[in-house]
Coordinates of C-alpha atoms in Angstrom, one line a residue:
X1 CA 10.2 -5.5 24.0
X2 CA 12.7 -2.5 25.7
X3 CA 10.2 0.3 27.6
X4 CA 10.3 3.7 26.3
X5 CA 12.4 6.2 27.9
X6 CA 10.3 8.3 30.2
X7 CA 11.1 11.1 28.4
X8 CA 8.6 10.8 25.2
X9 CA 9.5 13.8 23.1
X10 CA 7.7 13.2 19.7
X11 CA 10.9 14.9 17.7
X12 CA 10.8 17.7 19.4
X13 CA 7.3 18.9 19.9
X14 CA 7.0 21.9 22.1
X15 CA 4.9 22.8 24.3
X16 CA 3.0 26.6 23.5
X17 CA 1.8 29.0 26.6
X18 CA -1.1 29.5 27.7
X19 CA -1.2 33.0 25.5
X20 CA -1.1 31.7 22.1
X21 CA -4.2 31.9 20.2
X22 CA -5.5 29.1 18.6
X23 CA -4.8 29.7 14.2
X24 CA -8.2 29.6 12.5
X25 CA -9.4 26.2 12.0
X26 CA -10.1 25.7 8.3
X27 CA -13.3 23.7 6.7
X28 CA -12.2 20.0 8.3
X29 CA -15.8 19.0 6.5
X30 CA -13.8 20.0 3.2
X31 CA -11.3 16.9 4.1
X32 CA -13.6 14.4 5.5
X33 CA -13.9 12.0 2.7
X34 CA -11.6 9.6 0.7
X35 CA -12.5 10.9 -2.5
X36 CA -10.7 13.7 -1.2
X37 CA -7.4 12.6 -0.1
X38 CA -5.2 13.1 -2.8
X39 CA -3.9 9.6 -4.0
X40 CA -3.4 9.5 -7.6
X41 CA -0.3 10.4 -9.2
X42 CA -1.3 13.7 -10.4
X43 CA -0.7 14.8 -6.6
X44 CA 2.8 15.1 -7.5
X45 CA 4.2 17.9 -9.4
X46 CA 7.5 16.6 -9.8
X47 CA 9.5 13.1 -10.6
X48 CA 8.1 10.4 -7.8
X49 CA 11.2 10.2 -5.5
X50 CA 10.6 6.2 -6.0
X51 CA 8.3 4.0 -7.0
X52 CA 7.7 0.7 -6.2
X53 CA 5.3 -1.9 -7.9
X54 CA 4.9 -4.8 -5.8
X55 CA 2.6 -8.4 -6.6
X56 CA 0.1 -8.8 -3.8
X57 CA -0.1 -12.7 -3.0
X58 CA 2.8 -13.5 -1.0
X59 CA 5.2 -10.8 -2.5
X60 CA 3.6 -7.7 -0.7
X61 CA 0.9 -9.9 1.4
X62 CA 2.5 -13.1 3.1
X63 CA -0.4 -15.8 3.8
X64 CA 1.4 -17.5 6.1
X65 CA 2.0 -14.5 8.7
X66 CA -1.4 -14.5 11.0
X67 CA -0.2 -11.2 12.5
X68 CA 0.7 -9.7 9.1
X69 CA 4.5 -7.7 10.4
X70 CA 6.5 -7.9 7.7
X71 CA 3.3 -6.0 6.4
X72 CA 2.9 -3.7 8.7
X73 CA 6.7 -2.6 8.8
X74 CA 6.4 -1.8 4.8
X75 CA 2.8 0.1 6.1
X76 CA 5.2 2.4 8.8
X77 CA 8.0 2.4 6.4
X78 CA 6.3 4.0 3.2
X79 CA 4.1 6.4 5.1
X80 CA 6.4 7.4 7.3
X81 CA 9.5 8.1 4.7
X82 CA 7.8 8.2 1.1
X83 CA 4.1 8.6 0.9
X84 CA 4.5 12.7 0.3
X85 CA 6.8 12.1 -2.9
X86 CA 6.6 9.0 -4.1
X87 CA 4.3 6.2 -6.2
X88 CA 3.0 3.1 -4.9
X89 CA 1.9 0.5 -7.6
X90 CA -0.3 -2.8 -7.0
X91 CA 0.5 -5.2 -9.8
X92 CA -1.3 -8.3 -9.0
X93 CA -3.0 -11.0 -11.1
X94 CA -6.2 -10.7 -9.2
X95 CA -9.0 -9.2 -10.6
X96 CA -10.9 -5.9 -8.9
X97 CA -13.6 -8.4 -7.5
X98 CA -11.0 -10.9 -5.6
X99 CA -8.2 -7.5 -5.6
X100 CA -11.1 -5.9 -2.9
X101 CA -11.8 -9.2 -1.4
X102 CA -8.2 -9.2 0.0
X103 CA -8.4 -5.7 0.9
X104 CA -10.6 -6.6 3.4
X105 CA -8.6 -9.1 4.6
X106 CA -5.5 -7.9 5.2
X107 CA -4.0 -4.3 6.8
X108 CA -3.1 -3.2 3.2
X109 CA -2.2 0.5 2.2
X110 CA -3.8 2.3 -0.2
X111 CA -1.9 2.4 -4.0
X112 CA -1.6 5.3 -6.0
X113 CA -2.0 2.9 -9.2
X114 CA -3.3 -0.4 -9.1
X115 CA -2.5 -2.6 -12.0
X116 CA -5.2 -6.1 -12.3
X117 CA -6.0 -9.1 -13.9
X118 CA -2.4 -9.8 -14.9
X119 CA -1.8 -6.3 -16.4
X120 CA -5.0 -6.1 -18.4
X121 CA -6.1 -3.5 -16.0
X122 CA -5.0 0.0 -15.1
X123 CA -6.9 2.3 -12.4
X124 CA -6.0 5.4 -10.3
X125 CA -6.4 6.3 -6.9
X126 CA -9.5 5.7 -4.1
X127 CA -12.3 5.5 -6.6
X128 CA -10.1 3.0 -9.0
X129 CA -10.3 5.1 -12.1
X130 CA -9.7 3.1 -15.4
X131 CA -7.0 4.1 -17.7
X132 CA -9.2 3.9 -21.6
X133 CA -6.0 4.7 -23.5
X134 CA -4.7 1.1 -21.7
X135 CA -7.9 -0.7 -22.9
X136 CA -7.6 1.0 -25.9
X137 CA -4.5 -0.5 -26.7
X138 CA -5.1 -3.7 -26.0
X139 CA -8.5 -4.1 -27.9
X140 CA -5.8 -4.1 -30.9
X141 CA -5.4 -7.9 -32.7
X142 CA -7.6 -9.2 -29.6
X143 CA -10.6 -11.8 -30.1
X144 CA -11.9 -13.3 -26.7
X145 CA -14.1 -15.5 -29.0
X146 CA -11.6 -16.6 -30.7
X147 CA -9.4 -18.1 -27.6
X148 CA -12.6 -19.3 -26.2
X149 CA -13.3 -21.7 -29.3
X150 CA -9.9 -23.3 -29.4
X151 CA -8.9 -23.3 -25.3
X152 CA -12.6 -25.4 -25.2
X153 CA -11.0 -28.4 -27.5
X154 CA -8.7 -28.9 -24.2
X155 CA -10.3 -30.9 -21.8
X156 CA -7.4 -30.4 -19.4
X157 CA -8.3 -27.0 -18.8
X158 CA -10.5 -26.1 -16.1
X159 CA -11.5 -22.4 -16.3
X160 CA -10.9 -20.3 -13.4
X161 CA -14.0 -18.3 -11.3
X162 CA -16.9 -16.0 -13.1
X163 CA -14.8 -13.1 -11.8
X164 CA -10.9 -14.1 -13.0
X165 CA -12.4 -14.1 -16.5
X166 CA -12.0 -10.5 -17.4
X167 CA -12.7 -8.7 -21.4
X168 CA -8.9 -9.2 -22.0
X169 CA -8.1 -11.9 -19.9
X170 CA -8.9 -15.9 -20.1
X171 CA -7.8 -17.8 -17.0
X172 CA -7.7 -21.8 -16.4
X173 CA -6.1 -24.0 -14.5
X174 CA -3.6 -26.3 -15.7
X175 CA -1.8 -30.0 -14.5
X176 CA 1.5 -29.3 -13.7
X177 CA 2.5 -32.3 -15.4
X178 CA 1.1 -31.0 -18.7
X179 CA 1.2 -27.7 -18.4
X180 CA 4.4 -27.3 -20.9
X181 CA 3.2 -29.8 -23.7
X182 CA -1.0 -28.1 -23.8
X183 CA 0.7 -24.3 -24.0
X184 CA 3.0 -25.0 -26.8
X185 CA 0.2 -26.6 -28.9
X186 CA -2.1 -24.3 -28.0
X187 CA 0.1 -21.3 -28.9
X188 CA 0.5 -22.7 -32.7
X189 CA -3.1 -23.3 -32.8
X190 CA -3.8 -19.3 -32.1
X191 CA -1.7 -18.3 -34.1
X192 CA -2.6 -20.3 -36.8
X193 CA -6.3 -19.0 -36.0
X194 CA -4.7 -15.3 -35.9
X195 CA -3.7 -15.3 -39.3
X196 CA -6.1 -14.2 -42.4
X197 CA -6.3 -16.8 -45.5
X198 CA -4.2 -14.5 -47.5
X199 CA -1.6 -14.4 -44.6
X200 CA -1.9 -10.2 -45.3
X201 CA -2.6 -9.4 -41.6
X202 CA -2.2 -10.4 -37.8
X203 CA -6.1 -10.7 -36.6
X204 CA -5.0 -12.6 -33.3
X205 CA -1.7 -12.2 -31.0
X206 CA -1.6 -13.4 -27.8
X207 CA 0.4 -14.7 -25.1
X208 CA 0.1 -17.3 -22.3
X209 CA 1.6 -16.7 -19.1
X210 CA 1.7 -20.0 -16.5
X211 CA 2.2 -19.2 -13.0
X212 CA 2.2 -20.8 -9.6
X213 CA 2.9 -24.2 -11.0
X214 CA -1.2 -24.3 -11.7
X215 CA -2.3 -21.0 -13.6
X216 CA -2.7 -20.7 -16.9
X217 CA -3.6 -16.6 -18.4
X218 CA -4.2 -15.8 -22.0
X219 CA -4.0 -12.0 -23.0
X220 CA -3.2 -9.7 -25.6
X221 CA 0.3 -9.8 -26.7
X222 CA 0.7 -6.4 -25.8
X223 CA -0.4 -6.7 -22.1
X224 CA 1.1 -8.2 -18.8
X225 CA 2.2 -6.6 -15.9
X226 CA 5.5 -5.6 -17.8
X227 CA 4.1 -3.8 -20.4
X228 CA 2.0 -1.8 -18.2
X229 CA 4.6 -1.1 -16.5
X230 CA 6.4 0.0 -19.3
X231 CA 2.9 1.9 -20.1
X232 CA 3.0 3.7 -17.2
X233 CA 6.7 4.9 -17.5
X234 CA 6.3 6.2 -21.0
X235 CA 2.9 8.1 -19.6
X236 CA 4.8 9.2 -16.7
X237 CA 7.9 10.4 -18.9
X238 CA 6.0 12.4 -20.8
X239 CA 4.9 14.6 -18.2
X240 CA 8.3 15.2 -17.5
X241 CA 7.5 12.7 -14.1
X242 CA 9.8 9.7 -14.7
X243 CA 10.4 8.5 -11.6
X244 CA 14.4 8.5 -9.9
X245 CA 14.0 4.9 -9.4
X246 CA 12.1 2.3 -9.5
X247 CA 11.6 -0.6 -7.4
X248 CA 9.8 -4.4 -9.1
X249 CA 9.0 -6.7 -6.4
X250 CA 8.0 -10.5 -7.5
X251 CA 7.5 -14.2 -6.8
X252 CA 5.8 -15.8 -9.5
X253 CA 5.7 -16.6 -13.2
X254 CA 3.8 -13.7 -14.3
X255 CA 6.1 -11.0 -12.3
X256 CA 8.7 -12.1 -14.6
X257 CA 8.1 -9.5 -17.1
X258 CA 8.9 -6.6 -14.4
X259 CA 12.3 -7.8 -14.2
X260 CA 13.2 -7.7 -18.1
X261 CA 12.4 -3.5 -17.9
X262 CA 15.7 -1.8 -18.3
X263 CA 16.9 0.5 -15.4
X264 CA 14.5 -0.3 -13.1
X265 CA 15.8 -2.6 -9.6
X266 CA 14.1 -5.9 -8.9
X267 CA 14.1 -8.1 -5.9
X268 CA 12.5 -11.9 -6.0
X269 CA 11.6 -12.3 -2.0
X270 CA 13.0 -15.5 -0.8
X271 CA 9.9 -17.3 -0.8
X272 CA 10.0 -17.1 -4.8
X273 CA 8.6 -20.2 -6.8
X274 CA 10.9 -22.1 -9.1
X275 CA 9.0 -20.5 -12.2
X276 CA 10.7 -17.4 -11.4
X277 CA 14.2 -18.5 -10.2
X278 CA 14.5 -20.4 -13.5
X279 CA 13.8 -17.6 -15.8
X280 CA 16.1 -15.4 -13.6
X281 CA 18.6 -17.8 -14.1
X282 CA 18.1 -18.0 -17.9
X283 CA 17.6 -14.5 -18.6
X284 CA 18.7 -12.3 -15.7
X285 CA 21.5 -13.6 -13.2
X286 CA 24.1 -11.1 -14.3
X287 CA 22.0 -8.2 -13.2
X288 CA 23.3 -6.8 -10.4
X289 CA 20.2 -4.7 -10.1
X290 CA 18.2 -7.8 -9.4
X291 CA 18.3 -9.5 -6.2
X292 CA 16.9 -12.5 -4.5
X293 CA 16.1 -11.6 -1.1
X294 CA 16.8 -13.2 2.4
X295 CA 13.7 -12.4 3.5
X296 CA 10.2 -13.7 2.9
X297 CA 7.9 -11.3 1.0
X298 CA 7.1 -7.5 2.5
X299 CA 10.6 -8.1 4.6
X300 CA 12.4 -8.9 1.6
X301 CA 11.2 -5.2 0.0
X302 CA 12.4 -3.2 2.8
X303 CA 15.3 -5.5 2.3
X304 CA 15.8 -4.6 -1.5
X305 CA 15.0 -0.4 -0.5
X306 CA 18.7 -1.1 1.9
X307 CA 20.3 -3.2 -0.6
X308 CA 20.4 -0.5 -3.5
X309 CA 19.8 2.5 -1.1
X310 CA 16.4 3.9 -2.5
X311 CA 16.3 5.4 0.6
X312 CA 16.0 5.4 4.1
X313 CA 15.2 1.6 4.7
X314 CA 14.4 1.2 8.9
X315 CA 10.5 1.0 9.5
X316 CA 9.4 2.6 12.7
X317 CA 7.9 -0.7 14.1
X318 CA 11.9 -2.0 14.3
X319 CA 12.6 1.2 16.4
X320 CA 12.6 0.1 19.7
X321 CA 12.8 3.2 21.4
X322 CA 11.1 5.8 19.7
X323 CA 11.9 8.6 21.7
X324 CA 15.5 8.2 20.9
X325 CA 14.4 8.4 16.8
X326 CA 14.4 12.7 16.9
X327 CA 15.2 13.3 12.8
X328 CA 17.3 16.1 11.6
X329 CA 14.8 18.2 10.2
X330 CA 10.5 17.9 11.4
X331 CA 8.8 15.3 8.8
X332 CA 4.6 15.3 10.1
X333 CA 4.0 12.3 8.7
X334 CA 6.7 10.3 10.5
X335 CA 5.6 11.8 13.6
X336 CA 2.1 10.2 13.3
X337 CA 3.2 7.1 12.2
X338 CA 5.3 7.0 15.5
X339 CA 2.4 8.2 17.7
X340 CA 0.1 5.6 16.5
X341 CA 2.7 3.1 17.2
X342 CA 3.1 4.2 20.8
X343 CA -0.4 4.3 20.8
X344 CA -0.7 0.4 19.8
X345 CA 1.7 -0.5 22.5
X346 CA 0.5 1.2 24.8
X347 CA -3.2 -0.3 24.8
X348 CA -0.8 -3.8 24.3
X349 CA 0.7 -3.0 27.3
X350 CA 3.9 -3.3 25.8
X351 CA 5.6 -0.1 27.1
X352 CA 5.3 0.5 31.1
X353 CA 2.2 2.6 32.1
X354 CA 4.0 5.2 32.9
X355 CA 2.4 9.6 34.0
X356 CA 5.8 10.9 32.4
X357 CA 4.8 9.6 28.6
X358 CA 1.2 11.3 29.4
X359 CA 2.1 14.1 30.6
X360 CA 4.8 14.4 27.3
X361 CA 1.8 13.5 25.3
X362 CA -0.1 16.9 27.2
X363 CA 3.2 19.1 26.7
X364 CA 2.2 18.7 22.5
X365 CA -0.9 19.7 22.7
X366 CA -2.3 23.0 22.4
X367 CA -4.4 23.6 26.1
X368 CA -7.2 25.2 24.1
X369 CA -7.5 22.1 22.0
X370 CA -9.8 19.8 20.7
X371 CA -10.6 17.0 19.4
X372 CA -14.0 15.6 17.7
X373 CA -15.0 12.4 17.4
X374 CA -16.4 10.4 14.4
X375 CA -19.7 10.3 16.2
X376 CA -19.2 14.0 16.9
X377 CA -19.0 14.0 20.2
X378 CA -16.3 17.0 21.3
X379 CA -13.5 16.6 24.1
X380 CA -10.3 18.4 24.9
X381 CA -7.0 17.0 23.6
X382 CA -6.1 17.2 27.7
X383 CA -9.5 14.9 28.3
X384 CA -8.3 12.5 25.2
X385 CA -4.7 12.1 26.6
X386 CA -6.3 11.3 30.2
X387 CA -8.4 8.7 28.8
X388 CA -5.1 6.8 27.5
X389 CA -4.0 6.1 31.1
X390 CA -7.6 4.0 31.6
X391 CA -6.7 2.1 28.6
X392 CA -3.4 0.8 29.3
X393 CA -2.9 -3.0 28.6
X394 CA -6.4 -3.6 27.3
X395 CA -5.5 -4.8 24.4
X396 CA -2.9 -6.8 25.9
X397 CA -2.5 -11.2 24.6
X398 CA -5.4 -9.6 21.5
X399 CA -4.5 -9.4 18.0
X400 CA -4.6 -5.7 18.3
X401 CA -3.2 -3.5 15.2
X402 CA -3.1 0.2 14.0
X403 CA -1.6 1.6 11.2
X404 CA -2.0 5.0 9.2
X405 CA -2.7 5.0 5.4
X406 CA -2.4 8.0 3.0
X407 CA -0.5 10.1 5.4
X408 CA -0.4 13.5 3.5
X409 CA 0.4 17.2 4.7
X410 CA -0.8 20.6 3.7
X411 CA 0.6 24.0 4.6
X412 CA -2.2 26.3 5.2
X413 CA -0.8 28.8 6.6
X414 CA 2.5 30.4 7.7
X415 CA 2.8 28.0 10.7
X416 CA -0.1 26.0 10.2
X417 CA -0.4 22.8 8.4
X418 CA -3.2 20.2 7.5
X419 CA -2.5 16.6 7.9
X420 CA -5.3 13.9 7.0
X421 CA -4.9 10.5 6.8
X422 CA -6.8 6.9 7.1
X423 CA -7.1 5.8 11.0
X424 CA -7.5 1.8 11.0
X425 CA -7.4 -0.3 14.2
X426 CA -7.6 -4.3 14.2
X427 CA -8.6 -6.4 16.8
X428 CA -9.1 -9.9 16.1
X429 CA -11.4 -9.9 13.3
X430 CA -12.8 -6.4 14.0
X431 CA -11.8 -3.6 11.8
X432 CA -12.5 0.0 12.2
X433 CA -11.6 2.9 10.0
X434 CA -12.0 6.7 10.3
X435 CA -10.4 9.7 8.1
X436 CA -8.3 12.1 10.0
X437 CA -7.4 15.7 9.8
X438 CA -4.9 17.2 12.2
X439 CA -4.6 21.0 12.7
X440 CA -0.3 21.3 13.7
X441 CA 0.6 24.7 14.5
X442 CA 4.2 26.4 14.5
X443 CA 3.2 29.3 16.5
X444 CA 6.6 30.5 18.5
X445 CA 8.3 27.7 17.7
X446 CA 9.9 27.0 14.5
X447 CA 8.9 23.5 11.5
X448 CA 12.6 22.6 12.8
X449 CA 11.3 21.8 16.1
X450 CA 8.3 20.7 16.1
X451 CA 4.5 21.5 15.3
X452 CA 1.5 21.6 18.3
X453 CA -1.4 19.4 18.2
X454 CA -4.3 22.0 17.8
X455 CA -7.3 20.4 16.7
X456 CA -8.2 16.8 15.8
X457 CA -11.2 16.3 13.6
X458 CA -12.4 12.2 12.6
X459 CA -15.4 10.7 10.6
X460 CA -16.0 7.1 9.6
X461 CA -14.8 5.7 6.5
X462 CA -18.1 4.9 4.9
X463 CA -18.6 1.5 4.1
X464 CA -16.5 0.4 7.5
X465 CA -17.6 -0.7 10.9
X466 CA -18.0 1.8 13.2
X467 CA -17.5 2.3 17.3
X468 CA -21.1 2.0 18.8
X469 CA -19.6 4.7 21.0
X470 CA -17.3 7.2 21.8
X471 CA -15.9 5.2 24.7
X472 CA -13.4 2.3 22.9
X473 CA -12.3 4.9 19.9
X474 CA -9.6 7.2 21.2
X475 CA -7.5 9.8 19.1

């Protein structure tokens, strides 16, 4: 990989004298928890920018990428360029249980919406809040007792796990080879068991939806990922907060649904299974608003972004020289995305070890200021940029990651702002997480060109590893 220049300027980040007083610190304990980073939709108070709703298995999250990049450059990309005004929307057929299983497992971002279980689910934000008006709905001509009975008189179906079987959701799996011939008789046996002897009134309609040539899902007729898609848009609408576009990303059978939604754009990655490239060929090849990428799953989405310019469409992990990336006008969040990034290849000895890039990194800082460790433990931003130079490389041949999550900004004063985020590092099979909240400063300088580093506050993400110490967590 190309060095750095020498020269690391962080967009423009300038260096205050020794005279300027440090702007009053607000409550950082008032930001130190994830209920309190704002994630849900509500945060916005006008029309997302963009939305995207991406499936998880290997749409978003590609299994067969042990170092998870094309991950990790969506990660930089969104928080970087869209977190502050726009939506990001799970929609995956997993269920919560298996949904937080692969959160652990993988370097994933945090959604504003998360849509389950094959769209039978809806939930907002960090604490996952279910959408009742959703489960209202789909309680309508619904009988899980019903479907149970008949799907029981086929001994080809093998249900799926304890946790895939969810209140508005049956799951089995199916032989390939007679997959087509048991859903079309079981379909007329439901609906022959949804009718009422006097034929007066629907009591049962349902659909089945087969996916990755093995899964078979039986839900309401009113749910799927489409229609809570469609769900969402109407709720979003009517707050006057339809998004200005809207991106559906998909590789299977049951992502099929998000391309049939009018006016939104769709990519299939290029790793899409035949399910899907058949009913794209049967209902949707002369759409020029959906596309089948070139690239394999989270590649393919940035790929789709460029394709039908949703906006800007470069992550920060494909700049090579980041000191050469200065942006017209100051965005904070791009600016930590980048420093983190240094940061990574700099402990993966990557860039050249180099006094210039520290003593850049000590011309951004405030001299007065500080930074505080999860464990508490206080140090000078000075002290924290010295400690980089002992770290160089030690990272170096390990499976060593960081990326941001939830990268949000708050003006609180006339040339202060607030930004928190989620810190995570990887390395190996070793994950740490704290919150972050940085105090940026405008003092004699103007938002054009650049904000000082003031004060750096961090706590553990409860319910995450920790550092033993203060000695192998920096910044």
């Amino acid at each position: 990989m190309p060095s750095l220049k020498l020269r690391f300027n962080f967009s423009g980040f300038h260096h205050c004298c020794n005279c300027c007083s440090t702007p009053k610190i607000p409550s950082f304990t008032s930001f130190q928890s994830e209920a309190n980073i704002k994630s849900t939709m509500d945060r916005l108070t006008s029309a997302a920018r963009l939305m995207i709703v991406s499936d998880l298995d290997y749409t978003m999250i590609d299994h067969h990428d042990p170092e998870n990049l094309s991950l990790l450059r969506f990660n930089a990309l969104w928080e970087a360029n869209y977190r502050e005004n726009s939506l990001l929307v799970f929609s995956t057929g997993r269920s919560p249980t298996l949904y937080k299983e692969l959160r652990k497992e993988k370097p994933m971002l945090t959604p504003d919406i998360t849509i389950m279980s094959v769209g039978t689910e809806i939930t907002y934000g960090n604490s996952m809040l279910p959408d009742d008006g959703w489960e209202a709905f789909l309680n309508d001509k619904w009988d899980r007792k019903i479907v149970t009975e008949e799907t029981k008189k086929f001994t080809e179906l093998t249900l799926q796990s304890e946790t895939e079987q969810r209140p508005h959701k049956v799951s089995f799996y199916v032989p390939k080879d007679k997959a087509q011939d048991i859903m079309k008789t079981l379909s007329k046996r439901l609906e022959e068991r949804g009718v009422r002897c006097d034929n007066s009134k629907m009591m049962l309609d349902v659909k089945l939806i087969y996916s990755g040539g093995m899964a078979l899902d039986i839900l309401p007729q009113g749910a799927g990922k489409g229609q809570a898609l469609v769900y969402l848009l109407k709720k979003l609408k009517s707050e006057g907060k339809l998004p200005n576009n809207t991106l559906v990303c998909g590789d299977s059978g049951n992502d099929a649904e998000l391309f049939s939604i009018p006016d939104v754009y769709g990519v299939m990655v290029s790793n899409a299974q035949e399910e899907l490239l058949q009913w794209h060929a049967a209902n949707a090849k002369d759409n020029p608003k959906v596309i089948h990428a070139t690239e394999r799953c989270a590649a393919g989405i940035i790929q789709a972004i460029g394709r039908f310019n949703l906006g800007p469409s470069t992550s920060p992990r494909d700049v090579t020289d980041m000191s050469d990336s200065k942006m017209e006008n100051f965005v904070p969040a791009y600016e930590f995305v980048k420093f983190y990034l240094f940061f990574e290849k700099w402990r993966r000895g990557e860039i050249e070890n180099s006094d210039l890039y520290l003593s850049n990194l000590k011309a951004v800082c405030r001299p007065s200021g500080t930074f505080v460790h999860p464990s508490g433990v206080e140090k000078s931003l000075e002290e924290c940029v010295n400690t980089l130079k002992k770290c160089h490389g030690d990272k170096k041949g390990k499976q060593y990651r960081i990326w941001v999550d939830q990268v949000l900004p708050t003006r609180v004063g006339s040339d202060s702002w607030l930004v928190s985020f989620k810190k995570w590092e990887l390395c190996g099979e070793e994950r740490q997480c704290c919150i972050t909240t940085v105090l940026l400063s405008s003092k004699n300088v103007t938002v054009a060109d650049g904000l000082n580093w003031t004060h750096v506050h961090q706590t553990w993400l409860q319910g995450v590893e920790s550092a033993s110490d203060s000695t192998t967590w920096f910044f």
